[in-house]
mmCIF file of C-alpha atoms in Angstrom:
data_model
loop_
_atom_site.group_PDB
_atom_site.id
_atom_site.type_symbol
_atom_site.label_atom_id
_atom_site.label_comp_id
_atom_site.label_asym_id
_atom_site.label_seq_id
_atom_site.Cartn_x
_atom_site.Cartn_y
_atom_site.Cartn_z
ATOM 1 C CA MET A 11 -136.429 -78.136 -27.921
ATOM 2 C CA LEU A 12 -135.071 -74.099 -27.277
ATOM 3 C CA GLN A 13 -138.132 -72.554 -25.457
ATOM 4 C CA LEU A 14 -137.445 -68.747 -24.555
ATOM 5 C CA PHE A 15 -133.417 -67.325 -24.312
ATOM 6 C CA LEU A 16 -133.063 -65.521 -21.195
ATOM 7 C CA LYS A 17 -129.482 -63.648 -21.552
ATOM 8 C CA ILE A 18 -126.645 -66.400 -20.007
ATOM 9 C CA PHE A 19 -129.739 -69.200 -19.726
ATOM 10 C CA PHE A 20 -132.077 -70.608 -22.301
ATOM 11 C CA LYS A 21 -135.376 -72.500 -21.481
ATOM 12 C CA VAL A 22 -136.133 -75.655 -23.037
ATOM 13 C CA ILE A 23 -138.426 -78.122 -23.886
ATOM 14 C CA SER A 24 -137.693 -82.061 -23.462
ATOM 15 C CA LYS A 25 -138.885 -86.012 -23.187
ATOM 16 C CA ASP A 26 -138.219 -83.903 -18.934
ATOM 17 C CA GLY A 27 -140.735 -80.900 -19.009
ATOM 18 C CA GLU A 28 -139.674 -77.778 -19.423
ATOM 19 C CA HIS A 29 -135.862 -76.208 -17.624
ATOM 20 C CA LEU A 30 -132.911 -74.152 -17.715
ATOM 21 C CA ALA A 31 -130.257 -74.966 -20.176
ATOM 22 C CA LYS A 32 -126.842 -73.093 -21.053
ATOM 23 C CA LEU A 33 -124.303 -73.325 -23.794
ATOM 24 C CA LYS A 34 -121.620 -76.402 -23.254
ATOM 25 C CA TYR A 35 -118.472 -73.486 -23.282
ATOM 26 C CA VAL A 36 -115.960 -76.162 -25.234
ATOM 27 C CA ALA A 37 -118.855 -77.096 -28.139
ATOM 28 C CA PHE A 38 -119.539 -73.479 -28.619
ATOM 29 C CA MET A 39 -116.305 -71.611 -28.479
ATOM 30 C CA GLY A 40 -115.873 -68.754 -31.291
ATOM 31 C CA ALA A 41 -119.219 -69.498 -32.806
ATOM 32 C CA VAL A 42 -120.375 -66.787 -34.349
ATOM 33 C CA ASN A 43 -123.906 -64.635 -33.810
ATOM 34 C CA THR A 44 -125.916 -67.085 -36.139
ATOM 35 C CA GLU A 45 -124.481 -70.293 -34.923
ATOM 36 C CA LEU A 46 -126.173 -69.602 -31.749
ATOM 37 C CA PRO A 47 -129.419 -71.410 -30.383
ATOM 38 C CA ALA A 48 -132.744 -69.638 -31.021
ATOM 39 C CA VAL A 49 -135.901 -69.742 -30.174
ATOM 40 C CA GLY A 50 -137.072 -72.271 -31.972
ATOM 41 C CA ASP A 51 -134.398 -74.317 -32.220
ATOM 42 C CA PHE A 52 -133.748 -78.120 -31.359
ATOM 43 C CA VAL A 53 -130.590 -78.596 -29.522
ATOM 44 C CA ALA A 54 -128.521 -81.329 -28.406
ATOM 45 C CA LEU A 55 -128.886 -82.070 -25.022
ATOM 46 C CA GLU A 56 -127.767 -83.278 -21.962
ATOM 47 C CA SER A 57 -130.008 -82.473 -19.591
ATOM 48 C CA TYR A 58 -130.201 -82.771 -15.866
ATOM 49 C CA PRO A 59 -134.131 -81.771 -15.027
ATOM 50 C CA GLN A 60 -133.287 -81.226 -11.404
ATOM 51 C CA ASP A 61 -130.354 -78.622 -12.727
ATOM 52 C CA THR A 62 -129.147 -76.748 -15.316
ATOM 53 C CA SER A 63 -128.866 -79.033 -18.442
ATOM 54 C CA LEU A 64 -126.413 -78.588 -21.287
ATOM 55 C CA ILE A 65 -126.352 -77.775 -24.753
ATOM 56 C CA HIS A 66 -124.075 -79.413 -26.742
ATOM 57 C CA GLY A 67 -125.298 -78.418 -30.803
ATOM 58 C CA VAL A 68 -127.897 -76.957 -33.016
ATOM 59 C CA LEU A 69 -129.213 -79.317 -35.025
ATOM 60 C CA ASP A 70 -129.958 -78.680 -38.370
ATOM 61 C CA ARG A 71 -132.764 -76.096 -39.389
ATOM 62 C CA LYS A 72 -135.267 -75.775 -41.791
ATOM 63 C CA THR A 73 -136.693 -72.338 -42.033
ATOM 64 C CA VAL A 74 -134.541 -69.059 -40.505
ATOM 65 C CA PHE A 75 -135.843 -65.459 -39.922
ATOM 66 C CA LYS A 76 -132.740 -63.314 -39.702
ATOM 67 C CA ARG A 77 -132.664 -59.848 -39.265
ATOM 68 C CA SER A 78 -130.084 -56.784 -39.550
ATOM 69 C CA ASP A 79 -128.787 -55.844 -35.801
ATOM 70 C CA PRO A 80 -126.899 -52.155 -35.484
ATOM 71 C CA ALA A 81 -123.681 -53.262 -36.051
ATOM 72 C CA GLY A 82 -124.291 -54.636 -39.843
ATOM 73 C CA GLY A 83 -124.575 -57.630 -39.046
ATOM 74 C CA GLU A 84 -127.558 -60.457 -38.768
ATOM 75 C CA GLN A 85 -129.375 -61.841 -35.409
ATOM 76 C CA LEU A 86 -131.085 -64.523 -35.872
ATOM 77 C CA VAL A 87 -134.979 -64.317 -34.171
ATOM 78 C CA ALA A 88 -136.630 -67.968 -35.444
ATOM 79 C CA ALA A 89 -136.038 -70.911 -36.650
ATOM 80 C CA ASN A 90 -137.814 -74.468 -37.690
ATOM 81 C CA PHE A 91 -141.182 -73.090 -38.027
ATOM 82 C CA ASP A 92 -144.147 -74.264 -40.901
ATOM 83 C CA TYR A 93 -145.675 -70.576 -41.268
ATOM 84 C CA VAL A 94 -144.588 -66.575 -40.541
ATOM 85 C CA PHE A 95 -147.977 -65.051 -39.431
ATOM 86 C CA ILE A 96 -147.749 -61.851 -40.689
ATOM 87 C CA VAL A 97 -149.794 -59.794 -38.435
ATOM 88 C CA SER A 98 -151.192 -56.282 -39.224
ATOM 89 C CA SER A 99 -154.061 -54.968 -37.884
ATOM 90 C CA LEU A 100 -156.799 -52.685 -39.639
ATOM 91 C CA ASN A 101 -156.487 -49.798 -37.953
ATOM 92 C CA HIS A 102 -155.629 -46.011 -38.774
ATOM 93 C CA ASP A 103 -151.683 -47.774 -38.400
ATOM 94 C CA PHE A 104 -151.915 -50.061 -41.010
ATOM 95 C CA SER A 105 -148.891 -49.688 -43.864
ATOM 96 C CA MET A 106 -148.316 -51.326 -47.430
ATOM 97 C CA ASN A 107 -144.910 -50.982 -47.260
ATOM 98 C CA ARG A 108 -144.499 -52.261 -43.761
ATOM 99 C CA LEU A 109 -146.192 -55.072 -45.106
ATOM 100 C CA GLU A 110 -143.972 -55.971 -47.964
ATOM 101 C CA ARG A 111 -141.258 -55.251 -45.694
ATOM 102 C CA TYR A 112 -142.668 -58.700 -43.296
ATOM 103 C CA LEU A 113 -143.084 -60.616 -46.713
ATOM 104 C CA THR A 114 -139.687 -60.001 -47.629
ATOM 105 C CA ILE A 115 -138.267 -61.531 -44.818
ATOM 106 C CA ALA A 116 -140.879 -64.196 -44.612
ATOM 107 C CA TRP A 117 -140.117 -65.514 -47.763
ATOM 108 C CA TYR A 118 -136.278 -64.813 -47.455
ATOM 109 C CA SER A 119 -136.610 -67.152 -44.333
ATOM 110 C CA GLY A 120 -137.777 -69.966 -46.410
ATOM 111 C CA SER A 121 -141.063 -70.291 -44.880
ATOM 112 C CA LYS A 122 -144.722 -69.811 -46.038
ATOM 113 C CA PRO A 123 -146.443 -66.502 -45.271
ATOM 114 C CA VAL A 124 -149.710 -65.722 -43.859
ATOM 115 C CA ILE A 125 -151.720 -62.633 -43.524
ATOM 116 C CA ILE A 126 -153.888 -62.128 -40.339
ATOM 117 C CA LEU A 127 -155.177 -59.263 -40.356
ATOM 118 C CA THR A 128 -156.829 -58.165 -36.541
ATOM 119 C CA LYS A 129 -159.031 -56.129 -35.970
ATOM 120 C CA ALA A 130 -161.378 -56.204 -38.325
ATOM 121 C CA ASP A 131 -164.374 -55.133 -36.355
ATOM 122 C CA LEU A 132 -162.562 -51.078 -37.090
ATOM 123 C CA SER A 133 -162.828 -51.203 -40.232
ATOM 124 C CA ASP A 134 -165.326 -50.522 -42.714
ATOM 125 C CA ASP A 135 -163.444 -51.584 -45.571
ATOM 126 C CA VAL A 136 -162.516 -54.674 -44.716
ATOM 127 C CA ALA A 137 -163.322 -56.343 -48.810
ATOM 128 C CA GLN A 138 -161.424 -53.715 -50.273
ATOM 129 C CA ILE A 139 -158.192 -53.248 -48.171
ATOM 130 C CA VAL A 140 -157.451 -57.700 -48.745
ATOM 131 C CA THR A 141 -158.187 -56.949 -52.327
ATOM 132 C CA GLU A 142 -155.604 -54.431 -52.218
ATOM 133 C CA ILE A 143 -152.873 -56.654 -50.287
ATOM 134 C CA GLU A 144 -153.664 -59.369 -52.599
ATOM 135 C CA LEU A 145 -152.682 -57.515 -55.854
ATOM 136 C CA VAL A 146 -149.384 -57.079 -54.308
ATOM 137 C CA ALA A 147 -148.881 -60.365 -52.017
ATOM 138 C CA TYR A 148 -149.060 -63.362 -54.477
ATOM 139 C CA GLY A 149 -151.123 -66.199 -53.812
ATOM 140 C CA VAL A 150 -150.095 -65.452 -50.133
ATOM 141 C CA PRO A 151 -153.319 -65.898 -48.202
ATOM 142 C CA VAL A 152 -154.827 -63.337 -46.300
ATOM 143 C CA PHE A 153 -157.648 -63.385 -43.566
ATOM 144 C CA PRO A 154 -159.467 -61.236 -41.342
ATOM 145 C CA VAL A 155 -160.363 -61.637 -37.970
ATOM 146 C CA ASP A 156 -161.375 -60.731 -34.701
ATOM 147 C CA ASN A 157 -159.463 -61.234 -31.528
ATOM 148 C CA LEU A 158 -162.429 -61.174 -29.318
ATOM 149 C CA SER A 159 -165.287 -63.053 -30.773
ATOM 150 C CA LYS A 160 -162.964 -65.073 -32.927
ATOM 151 C CA ARG A 161 -165.080 -64.382 -36.291
ATOM 152 C CA GLY A 162 -162.558 -65.159 -38.954
ATOM 153 C CA PHE A 163 -160.584 -67.951 -37.229
ATOM 154 C CA GLU A 164 -162.338 -71.177 -38.889
ATOM 155 C CA ALA A 165 -160.684 -69.918 -41.827
ATOM 156 C CA ILE A 166 -157.098 -70.171 -40.748
ATOM 157 C CA GLU A 167 -157.803 -73.832 -39.169
ATOM 158 C CA ALA A 168 -155.190 -74.899 -41.989
ATOM 159 C CA PHE A 169 -152.166 -73.471 -40.642
ATOM 160 C CA LEU A 170 -152.934 -74.460 -37.403
ATOM 161 C CA LYS A 171 -152.512 -78.025 -37.211
ATOM 162 C CA PRO A 172 -150.852 -80.242 -34.096
ATOM 163 C CA SER A 173 -146.569 -80.302 -33.970
ATOM 164 C CA GLU A 174 -146.689 -77.124 -36.818
ATOM 165 C CA THR A 175 -144.838 -74.208 -35.982
ATOM 166 C CA VAL A 176 -145.781 -71.035 -36.764
ATOM 167 C CA VAL A 177 -143.865 -67.530 -35.966
ATOM 168 C CA LEU A 178 -145.909 -64.165 -35.395
ATOM 169 C CA LEU A 179 -144.384 -61.052 -36.859
ATOM 170 C CA GLY A 180 -145.981 -57.780 -36.870
ATOM 171 C CA SER A 181 -145.451 -53.784 -35.006
ATOM 172 C CA SER A 182 -146.694 -53.852 -31.459
ATOM 173 C CA GLY A 183 -149.895 -52.646 -30.938
ATOM 174 C CA VAL A 184 -151.125 -54.902 -34.179
ATOM 175 C CA GLY A 185 -152.825 -57.826 -31.495
ATOM 176 C CA LYS A 186 -149.907 -60.115 -31.818
ATOM 177 C CA SER A 187 -150.574 -60.842 -27.722
ATOM 178 C CA SER A 188 -154.061 -61.199 -28.245
ATOM 179 C CA PHE A 189 -154.259 -63.503 -31.206
ATOM 180 C CA ILE A 190 -152.082 -65.708 -28.842
ATOM 181 C CA ASN A 191 -154.577 -65.498 -26.631
ATOM 182 C CA ALA A 192 -157.810 -66.674 -28.807
ATOM 183 C CA LEU A 193 -155.490 -69.354 -30.262
ATOM 184 C CA ALA A 194 -155.067 -71.474 -27.277
ATOM 185 C CA GLY A 195 -158.492 -70.088 -25.335
ATOM 186 C CA GLU A 196 -156.866 -68.861 -22.236
ATOM 187 C CA PRO A 197 -154.665 -65.703 -21.543
ATOM 188 C CA LEU A 198 -151.169 -66.795 -22.023
ATOM 189 C CA MET A 199 -149.768 -63.522 -23.088
ATOM 190 C CA LYS A 200 -150.030 -59.656 -21.791
ATOM 191 C CA THR A 201 -151.893 -57.466 -23.379
ATOM 192 C CA SER A 202 -151.964 -53.683 -23.445
ATOM 193 C CA SER A 203 -154.568 -50.549 -24.711
ATOM 194 C CA ILE A 204 -153.064 -48.586 -27.407
ATOM 195 C CA ARG A 205 -153.199 -44.941 -28.042
ATOM 196 C CA GLU A 206 -156.322 -43.549 -29.930
ATOM 197 C CA ASP A 207 -155.266 -40.455 -31.516
ATOM 198 C CA ASP A 208 -152.885 -42.961 -33.679
ATOM 199 C CA SER A 209 -153.759 -46.353 -33.335
ATOM 200 C CA LYS A 210 -150.230 -47.325 -31.944
ATOM 201 C CA GLY A 211 -149.100 -49.794 -28.679
ATOM 202 C CA LYS A 212 -146.761 -50.414 -26.394
ATOM 203 C CA HIS A 213 -144.304 -53.192 -26.310
ATOM 204 C CA THR A 214 -146.092 -55.366 -24.394
ATOM 205 C CA THR A 215 -143.748 -58.391 -25.126
ATOM 206 C CA THR A 216 -140.216 -58.320 -25.094
ATOM 207 C CA HIS A 217 -139.053 -61.432 -25.440
ATOM 208 C CA ARG A 218 -139.051 -64.229 -28.049
ATOM 209 C CA GLU A 219 -140.472 -67.276 -27.077
ATOM 210 C CA LEU A 220 -142.057 -70.585 -27.953
ATOM 211 C CA HIS A 221 -145.879 -71.530 -26.712
ATOM 212 C CA LEU A 222 -147.128 -75.252 -26.792
ATOM 213 C CA LEU A 223 -150.562 -74.576 -26.708
ATOM 214 C CA GLN A 224 -152.796 -77.723 -25.699
ATOM 215 C CA THR A 225 -153.762 -78.335 -29.406
ATOM 216 C CA GLY A 226 -150.639 -79.147 -29.977
ATOM 217 C CA LEU A 227 -149.366 -76.383 -32.425
ATOM 218 C CA LEU A 228 -146.820 -74.994 -31.849
ATOM 219 C CA VAL A 229 -146.666 -70.724 -31.547
ATOM 220 C CA ILE A 230 -143.156 -68.525 -31.461
ATOM 221 C CA ASP A 231 -144.368 -64.987 -30.151
ATOM 222 C CA THR A 232 -142.045 -61.484 -30.888
ATOM 223 C CA PRO A 233 -141.925 -58.324 -29.849
ATOM 224 C CA GLY A 234 -143.386 -55.673 -32.053
ATOM 225 C CA MET A 235 -140.568 -54.470 -34.734
ATOM 226 C CA ARG A 236 -141.787 -51.410 -37.023
ATOM 227 C CA GLU A 237 -138.542 -51.136 -38.922
ATOM 228 C CA LEU A 238 -137.130 -54.307 -39.658
ATOM 229 C CA GLY A 239 -134.203 -54.227 -41.866
ATOM 230 C CA ILE A 240 -134.567 -56.601 -44.694
ATOM 231 C CA GLY A 241 -130.040 -57.856 -44.418
ATOM 232 C CA GLN A 242 -129.234 -60.154 -47.466
ATOM 233 C CA ALA A 243 -132.877 -60.997 -48.516
ATOM 234 C CA SER A 244 -132.597 -60.832 -52.378
ATOM 235 C CA ASP A 245 -134.931 -64.086 -52.589
ATOM 236 C CA GLY A 246 -137.494 -62.633 -50.676
ATOM 237 C CA LEU A 247 -137.335 -58.773 -52.315
ATOM 238 C CA SER A 248 -137.763 -61.025 -55.941
ATOM 239 C CA GLU A 249 -140.610 -63.534 -54.324
ATOM 240 C CA THR A 250 -142.375 -60.298 -53.081
ATOM 241 C CA PHE A 251 -142.317 -57.888 -55.640
ATOM 242 C CA GLN A 252 -142.522 -60.701 -58.422
ATOM 243 C CA ASP A 253 -144.760 -58.506 -60.234
ATOM 244 C CA ILE A 254 -142.105 -55.822 -60.910
ATOM 245 C CA GLU A 255 -139.418 -58.652 -61.723
ATOM 246 C CA ASP A 256 -141.441 -60.189 -64.968
ATOM 247 C CA LEU A 257 -142.259 -56.642 -66.037
ATOM 248 C CA ALA A 258 -137.973 -55.834 -65.987
ATOM 249 C CA ALA A 259 -137.887 -58.993 -67.856
ATOM 250 C CA ARG A 260 -140.276 -57.362 -70.494
ATOM 251 C CA CYS A 261 -137.504 -54.550 -70.539
ATOM 252 C CA LYS A 262 -135.883 -53.618 -74.285
ATOM 253 C CA PHE A 263 -132.587 -53.476 -72.165
ATOM 254 C CA ARG A 264 -131.076 -56.213 -70.436
ATOM 255 C CA ASN A 265 -129.792 -53.924 -67.816
ATOM 256 C CA CYS A 266 -132.036 -51.560 -67.746
ATOM 257 C CA GLN A 267 -132.227 -48.701 -64.713
ATOM 258 C CA HIS A 268 -136.723 -48.174 -65.422
ATOM 259 C CA GLY A 269 -135.895 -44.449 -65.659
ATOM 260 C CA THR A 270 -135.358 -43.051 -69.390
ATOM 261 C CA GLU A 271 -134.748 -45.714 -70.863
ATOM 262 C CA PRO A 272 -136.928 -46.531 -74.565
ATOM 263 C CA GLU A 273 -139.423 -49.701 -74.181
ATOM 264 C CA CYS A 274 -139.038 -49.952 -70.623
ATOM 265 C CA ALA A 275 -142.178 -52.439 -69.266
ATOM 266 C CA VAL A 276 -141.570 -51.119 -65.587
ATOM 267 C CA GLN A 277 -141.999 -47.485 -67.102
ATOM 268 C CA ALA A 278 -145.130 -48.271 -69.553
ATOM 269 C CA ALA A 279 -147.147 -49.968 -66.393
ATOM 270 C CA LEU A 280 -146.088 -47.183 -64.035
ATOM 271 C CA ALA A 281 -147.769 -44.982 -66.891
ATOM 272 C CA ASP A 282 -151.030 -46.875 -67.546
ATOM 273 C CA GLY A 283 -151.701 -47.566 -63.833
ATOM 274 C CA THR A 284 -151.325 -51.358 -63.557
ATOM 275 C CA LEU A 285 -148.533 -50.951 -61.625
ATOM 276 C CA PRO A 286 -149.164 -48.891 -58.797
ATOM 277 C CA GLU A 287 -146.295 -46.517 -57.819
ATOM 278 C CA ALA A 288 -146.754 -46.734 -54.077
ATOM 279 C CA HIS A 289 -145.707 -50.755 -54.826
ATOM 280 C CA TYR A 290 -142.640 -49.928 -57.090
ATOM 281 C CA SER A 291 -141.692 -46.943 -55.206
ATOM 282 C CA ASN A 292 -141.166 -49.156 -51.711
ATOM 283 C CA TRP A 293 -139.834 -51.710 -54.211
ATOM 284 C CA VAL A 294 -136.980 -48.840 -55.356
ATOM 285 C CA LYS A 295 -136.464 -48.455 -51.145
ATOM 286 C CA LEU A 296 -135.956 -52.008 -50.348
ATOM 287 C CA LYS A 297 -133.434 -52.501 -53.447
ATOM 288 C CA ARG A 298 -131.130 -49.822 -52.117
ATOM 289 C CA GLU A 299 -131.210 -50.798 -48.876
ATOM 290 C CA LEU A 300 -130.794 -53.916 -49.739
ATOM 291 C CA ALA A 301 -127.878 -53.387 -51.541
ATOM 292 C CA TYR A 302 -126.242 -50.595 -49.297
ATOM 293 C CA PHE A 303 -126.462 -53.779 -46.849
ATOM 294 C CA GLU A 304 -124.638 -55.914 -49.389
ATOM 295 C CA ARG A 305 -121.440 -53.299 -49.934
ATOM 296 C CA LYS A 306 -121.572 -52.946 -45.984
ATOM 297 C CA ASN A 307 -120.786 -56.713 -45.647
ATOM 298 C CA ASP A 308 -119.174 -57.417 -48.659
ATOM 299 C CA PRO A 309 -115.450 -56.829 -48.244
ATOM 300 C CA VAL A 310 -114.648 -56.103 -52.390
ATOM 301 C CA LEU A 311 -118.136 -54.354 -53.075
ATOM 302 C CA GLN A 312 -116.567 -52.019 -50.199
ATOM 303 C CA ARG A 313 -113.473 -51.650 -52.490
ATOM 304 C CA ALA A 314 -115.116 -50.451 -55.063
ATOM 305 C CA GLU A 315 -117.556 -48.380 -53.547
ATOM 306 C CA LYS A 316 -114.111 -46.607 -51.973
ATOM 307 C CA GLN A 317 -112.766 -46.803 -55.586
ATOM 308 C CA LYS A 318 -115.681 -44.871 -57.407
ATOM 309 C CA TRP A 319 -115.897 -42.416 -55.150
ATOM 310 C CA LYS A 320 -112.240 -41.799 -55.562
ATOM 311 C CA ALA A 321 -112.957 -41.480 -58.784
ATOM 312 C CA VAL A 322 -115.297 -38.901 -58.604
ATOM 313 C CA HIS A 323 -113.477 -36.954 -55.666
ATOM 314 C CA LYS A 324 -110.484 -36.958 -58.549
ATOM 315 C CA ALA A 325 -112.651 -36.052 -61.502
ATOM 316 C CA LEU A 326 -114.364 -33.399 -59.129
ATOM 317 C CA GLU A 327 -110.370 -32.022 -58.198
ATOM 318 C CA THR A 328 -109.264 -31.801 -61.475
ATOM 319 C CA GLN A 329 -112.451 -29.859 -63.092
ATOM 320 C CA TYR A 330 -112.006 -27.376 -60.109
ATOM 321 C CA LYS A 331 -107.924 -27.046 -60.922
ATOM 322 C CA SER A 332 -109.054 -26.602 -64.564
ATOM 323 C CA ASN A 333 -111.690 -24.075 -64.043
ATOM 324 C CA LEU A 334 -109.331 -22.189 -61.575
ATOM 325 C CA LYS A 335 -106.214 -21.974 -64.341
ATOM 326 C CA ALA A 336 -109.521 -20.809 -66.933
ATOM 327 C CA ARG A 337 -110.314 -17.615 -64.710
ATOM 328 C CA LYS A 338 -107.175 -17.236 -63.965
ATOM 329 C CA LYS A 339 -106.270 -16.553 -68.017
#
């Protein structure tokens, strides 16, 4: 199993223990980014424990966590995990919008999300925050914990079984490293303090790595990612905002844009307060982001977008010339 990616080399775990490996060039010649090994992958390995082993191929993945890369494509972050632990702290930096973004990515991965609220000792409104999260995170378990005292850890034991794998997602400073140390019962990860004025932390973890705990649990840690592109996660968006999808299905018109159309169930829910405005606004924002990504990466949609704006510019030019002629008369 691939444990760590070190630019040119990979750190792998096999029956011979931990050792370094590299790609067999012929096997991966012409491979695209998403076909290369990622942390958590099971690989076909030609093992040389005393030297550098060779990776011949990547076995089929059961789950994959991807993120958008700067070039507009997708980057693999982790693979073959059973649960996505979305880690958020109950301090000044808590963001429901960011939590919904992580949920979208988690559902899209094919795995099951679990929300971990760290630093529960810093909040006087833990129960209220949990209730608010449960209203928008349909059926997703929510667990407030304290990494230092390990209060709340007994509630998550069902997700920490030997031979299962969890991947941690969350911004820097939310306590992912401290959470891993608490799970392990020993200081596996370096931790750092956060700024008191805004509760923002440093990127203590700068790479993705898989940890095999003494309990048999596998934990994949990831660097803090505050802005996480949702890429092609249309299915994940539907899961995260299932309440809005259900409302939209009750609109009078199938192509309702939830604006001024009559008998719009979404607008009705906004008006009577059953649909929170912030929840709806974040859905609109993520839908637009998803549509932009799809246009950017689909040649057919790209051409359609160019033709649309070409028609708009032509109409504006025609209108301008018409107005100019009218003024001359």
